[in-house]
Amino acid sequence: MSNPPSFHLSENNNNNNINNDNHSVHSPDSTAVTNDKDHLPNVVQSYTNKSFRHDDDHIYINDIPINKKEFTLAFGGAFEVGPREKTRELIEYANPVPAGLGAFSASAISLGLVQMHAREVHMANSLLGAFLTTSGLVEIIVGVLCFVIGNTWACCTFLMFGGFWSSYAFVLMNVGGIAESYSNENEYAQSIAIFFLPWALFSFCLWICTFKSTVALTVLMFLIWLFVLLFTIAQFASSVLVFKAGGFFAILAGVIGFYNMLAGLVDKSNAYFTIRPLPLPNQYDPAKEA
């Protein structure tokens, strides 16, 4: 990303003059722009009037254009919770997030249907392979790749949920005779609830990190937190109705996850439409850090 134009400020008696490329403006709030088509516009603006806007190709901080290819905004399709300058790796490597979103969403929908007893199915044993590989292994790989491109929040999210799905699969597989080690079914159910409880807290922490991102991303994390929380309550209370409610929100989370995945995949080269992110109020403004 090229450096912004330099600012020159000089004082003469009681008048402040701003000079840039031999153009003089006698108001500190005025803007001077060169007409050289071979260079980006040289913009001079008072630091007291910061502005931030963007179009299809550029982001403008104080009317200084920055190519979007060198900058990333909050976007569910890339699991970006706020704008930041792209690293060299982020420019060179593909976006791994859609794969992680697809893996999570597929398992969430399937688990939700089982919890709602769809087609009279009550056991999730058929999903063990998906929990171990699709949601477990794939999300861990995506988390590592997010580490490479410098996306801390996405890295933490995918690595942890990759571990969540894998560990839940081991519980369902009864590895090491987990179920038999408890004296009765109620004790076993309470232990599962204790397993879910910290994941509900973790999901809540992830959710509050999206309050300045986009509507689609914060809705996704809210639904994830809600369905994990309902699973926890259902295990503590041994309530089938709460289990079904959790399954319903798991399905919704999967659908919104697929929406965010699609947003990260479609562009003008492969589809006739693109998905524009809808920012939340008070979204982080890079101009304040300029």
mmCIF file with all atom_site columns, N, CA and C in Angstrom, residues 4 14 21 29 31 41 45 49 72-73 98 104 119 126 147 173 187 193 233 238 251 255 257 265 285:
data_model
loop_
_atom_site.group_PDB
_atom_site.id
_atom_site.type_symbol
_atom_site.label_atom_id
_atom_site.label_alt_id
_atom_site.label_comp_id
_atom_site.label_asym_id
_atom_site.label_entity_id
_atom_site.label_seq_id
_atom_site.pdbx_PDB_ins_code
_atom_site.Cartn_x
_atom_site.Cartn_y
_atom_site.Cartn_z
_atom_site.occupancy
_atom_site.B_iso_or_equiv
_atom_site.pdbx_formal_charge
_atom_site.auth_seq_id
_atom_site.auth_comp_id
_atom_site.auth_asym_id
_atom_site.auth_atom_id
_atom_site.pdbx_PDB_model_num
ATOM 1  N N  . PRO A 1 4   ? 0.477   7.653   2.083  1.00 0.00 ? 4   PRO A N  1
ATOM 2  C CA . PRO A 1 4   ? -0.391  8.771   1.756  1.00 0.00 ? 4   PRO A CA 1
ATOM 3  C C  . PRO A 1 4   ? 0.432   10.005  1.461  1.00 0.00 ? 4   PRO A C  1
ATOM 4  N N  . ASN A 1 14  ? -0.692  35.735  11.222 1.00 0.00 ? 14  ASN A N  1
ATOM 5  C CA . ASN A 1 14  ? -1.859  35.094  11.811 1.00 0.00 ? 14  ASN A CA 1
ATOM 6  C C  . ASN A 1 14  ? -2.600  34.207  10.834 1.00 0.00 ? 14  ASN A C  1
ATOM 7  N N  . ASP A 1 21  ? 2.490   20.654  -3.431 1.00 0.00 ? 21  ASP A N  1
ATOM 8  C CA . ASP A 1 21  ? 2.788   20.704  -4.858 1.00 0.00 ? 21  ASP A CA 1
ATOM 9  C C  . ASP A 1 21  ? 2.485   22.089  -5.447 1.00 0.00 ? 21  ASP A C  1
ATOM 10 N N  . ASP A 1 29  ? -9.436  23.925  6.473  1.00 0.00 ? 29  ASP A N  1
ATOM 11 C CA . ASP A 1 29  ? -10.361 22.837  6.186  1.00 0.00 ? 29  ASP A CA 1
ATOM 12 C C  . ASP A 1 29  ? -10.523 22.590  4.699  1.00 0.00 ? 29  ASP A C  1
ATOM 13 N N  . THR A 1 31  ? -9.325  21.483  0.726  1.00 0.00 ? 31  THR A N  1
ATOM 14 C CA . THR A 1 31  ? -8.655  20.324  0.149  1.00 0.00 ? 31  THR A CA 1
ATOM 15 C C  . THR A 1 31  ? -8.064  20.700  -1.186 1.00 0.00 ? 31  THR A C  1
ATOM 16 N N  . PRO A 1 41  ? -4.603  10.935  -6.408 1.00 0.00 ? 41  PRO A N  1
ATOM 17 C CA . PRO A 1 41  ? -4.821  12.316  -5.987 1.00 0.00 ? 41  PRO A CA 1
ATOM 18 C C  . PRO A 1 41  ? -4.082  12.615  -4.690 1.00 0.00 ? 41  PRO A C  1
ATOM 19 N N  . GLN A 1 45  ? -6.084  17.554  4.049  1.00 0.00 ? 45  GLN A N  1
ATOM 20 C CA . GLN A 1 45  ? -7.307  17.809  4.795  1.00 0.00 ? 45  GLN A CA 1
ATOM 21 C C  . GLN A 1 45  ? -6.973  17.957  6.266  1.00 0.00 ? 45  GLN A C  1
ATOM 22 N N  . ASN A 1 49  ? -11.296 16.830  10.600 1.00 0.00 ? 49  ASN A N  1
ATOM 23 C CA . ASN A 1 49  ? -12.425 16.382  9.793  1.00 0.00 ? 49  ASN A CA 1
ATOM 24 C C  . ASN A 1 49  ? -12.069 15.088  9.081  1.00 0.00 ? 49  ASN A C  1
ATOM 25 N N  . THR A 1 72  ? -8.803  -4.996  4.150  1.00 0.00 ? 72  THR A N  1
ATOM 26 C CA . THR A 1 72  ? -9.955  -5.872  4.341  1.00 0.00 ? 72  THR A CA 1
ATOM 27 C C  . THR A 1 72  ? -10.918 -5.251  5.338  1.00 0.00 ? 72  THR A C  1
ATOM 28 N N  . LEU A 1 73  ? -12.205 -5.324  5.032  1.00 0.00 ? 73  LEU A N  1
ATOM 29 C CA . LEU A 1 73  ? -13.244 -4.816  5.911  1.00 0.00 ? 73  LEU A CA 1
ATOM 30 C C  . LEU A 1 73  ? -13.836 -5.957  6.729  1.00 0.00 ? 73  LEU A C  1
ATOM 31 N N  . PRO A 1 98  ? -14.248 -19.928 3.921  1.00 0.00 ? 98  PRO A N  1
ATOM 32 C CA . PRO A 1 98  ? -15.447 -20.626 3.434  1.00 0.00 ? 98  PRO A CA 1
ATOM 33 C C  . PRO A 1 98  ? -15.423 -22.132 3.671  1.00 0.00 ? 98  PRO A C  1
ATOM 34 N N  . PHE A 1 104 ? -18.420 -26.490 9.356  1.00 0.00 ? 104 PHE A N  1
ATOM 35 C CA . PHE A 1 104 ? -19.187 -26.272 10.579 1.00 0.00 ? 104 PHE A CA 1
ATOM 36 C C  . PHE A 1 104 ? -20.684 -26.352 10.305 1.00 0.00 ? 104 PHE A C  1
ATOM 37 N N  . ARG A 1 119 ? -37.423 -37.299 11.158 1.00 0.00 ? 119 ARG A N  1
ATOM 38 C CA . ARG A 1 119 ? -37.579 -38.646 10.598 1.00 0.00 ? 119 ARG A CA 1
ATOM 39 C C  . ARG A 1 119 ? -37.402 -39.724 11.669 1.00 0.00 ? 119 ARG A C  1
ATOM 40 N N  . SER A 1 126 ? -24.409 -41.698 13.359 1.00 0.00 ? 126 SER A N  1
ATOM 41 C CA . SER A 1 126 ? -24.068 -41.639 11.937 1.00 0.00 ? 126 SER A CA 1
ATOM 42 C C  . SER A 1 126 ? -23.261 -40.399 11.581 1.00 0.00 ? 126 SER A C  1
ATOM 43 N N  . PHE A 1 147 ? -4.179  -18.576 10.881 1.00 0.00 ? 147 PHE A N  1
ATOM 44 C CA . PHE A 1 147 ? -2.986  -18.125 11.599 1.00 0.00 ? 147 PHE A CA 1
ATOM 45 C C  . PHE A 1 147 ? -1.940  -17.611 10.617 1.00 0.00 ? 147 PHE A C  1
ATOM 46 N N  . MET A 1 173 ? -18.670 -41.723 20.728 1.00 0.00 ? 173 MET A N  1
ATOM 47 C CA . MET A 1 173 ? -18.099 -43.038 20.409 1.00 0.00 ? 173 MET A CA 1
ATOM 48 C C  . MET A 1 173 ? -17.858 -43.878 21.663 1.00 0.00 ? 173 MET A C  1
ATOM 49 N N  . GLU A 1 187 ? -26.009 -39.145 36.122 1.00 0.00 ? 187 GLU A N  1
ATOM 50 C CA . GLU A 1 187 ? -24.640 -38.664 36.335 1.00 0.00 ? 187 GLU A CA 1
ATOM 51 C C  . GLU A 1 187 ? -23.928 -38.470 35.001 1.00 0.00 ? 187 GLU A C  1
ATOM 52 N N  . ALA A 1 193 ? -23.336 -32.191 30.297 1.00 0.00 ? 193 ALA A N  1
ATOM 53 C CA . ALA A 1 193 ? -23.677 -30.782 30.482 1.00 0.00 ? 193 ALA A CA 1
ATOM 54 C C  . ALA A 1 193 ? -22.448 -29.980 30.899 1.00 0.00 ? 193 ALA A C  1
ATOM 55 N N  . ILE A 1 233 ? -28.237 -26.514 28.866 1.00 0.00 ? 233 ILE A N  1
ATOM 56 C CA . ILE A 1 233 ? -29.408 -26.496 29.755 1.00 0.00 ? 233 ILE A CA 1
ATOM 57 C C  . ILE A 1 233 ? -30.193 -27.796 29.637 1.00 0.00 ? 233 ILE A C  1
ATOM 58 N N  . SER A 1 238 ? -32.344 -32.426 31.692 1.00 0.00 ? 238 SER A N  1
ATOM 59 C CA . SER A 1 238 ? -32.872 -33.632 31.027 1.00 0.00 ? 238 SER A CA 1
ATOM 60 C C  . SER A 1 238 ? -34.202 -33.333 30.335 1.00 0.00 ? 238 SER A C  1
ATOM 61 N N  . ILE A 1 251 ? -29.804 -25.643 13.494 1.00 0.00 ? 251 ILE A N  1
ATOM 62 C CA . ILE A 1 251 ? -30.125 -25.608 12.065 1.00 0.00 ? 251 ILE A CA 1
ATOM 63 C C  . ILE A 1 251 ? -30.035 -24.181 11.533 1.00 0.00 ? 251 ILE A C  1
ATOM 64 N N  . VAL A 1 255 ? -27.596 -22.664 8.567  1.00 0.00 ? 255 VAL A N  1
ATOM 65 C CA . VAL A 1 255 ? -28.071 -21.924 7.390  1.00 0.00 ? 255 VAL A CA 1
ATOM 66 C C  . VAL A 1 255 ? -27.342 -20.586 7.266  1.00 0.00 ? 255 VAL A C  1
ATOM 67 N N  . GLY A 1 257 ? -24.494 -19.904 8.546  1.00 0.00 ? 257 GLY A N  1
ATOM 68 C CA . GLY A 1 257 ? -23.103 -20.231 8.242  1.00 0.00 ? 257 GLY A CA 1
ATOM 69 C C  . GLY A 1 257 ? -22.889 -20.446 6.760  1.00 0.00 ? 257 GLY A C  1
ATOM 70 N N  . LEU A 1 265 ? -17.375 -16.832 -1.119 1.00 0.00 ? 265 LEU A N  1
ATOM 71 C CA . LEU A 1 265 ? -17.050 -17.554 -2.351 1.00 0.00 ? 265 LEU A CA 1
ATOM 72 C C  . LEU A 1 265 ? -17.416 -16.790 -3.613 1.00 0.00 ? 265 LEU A C  1
ATOM 73 N N  . ASP A 1 285 ? -13.889 2.251   12.682 1.00 0.00 ? 285 ASP A N  1
ATOM 74 C CA . ASP A 1 285 ? -13.537 3.171   11.607 1.00 0.00 ? 285 ASP A CA 1
ATOM 75 C C  . ASP A 1 285 ? -12.030 3.370   11.573 1.00 0.00 ? 285 ASP A C  1
#
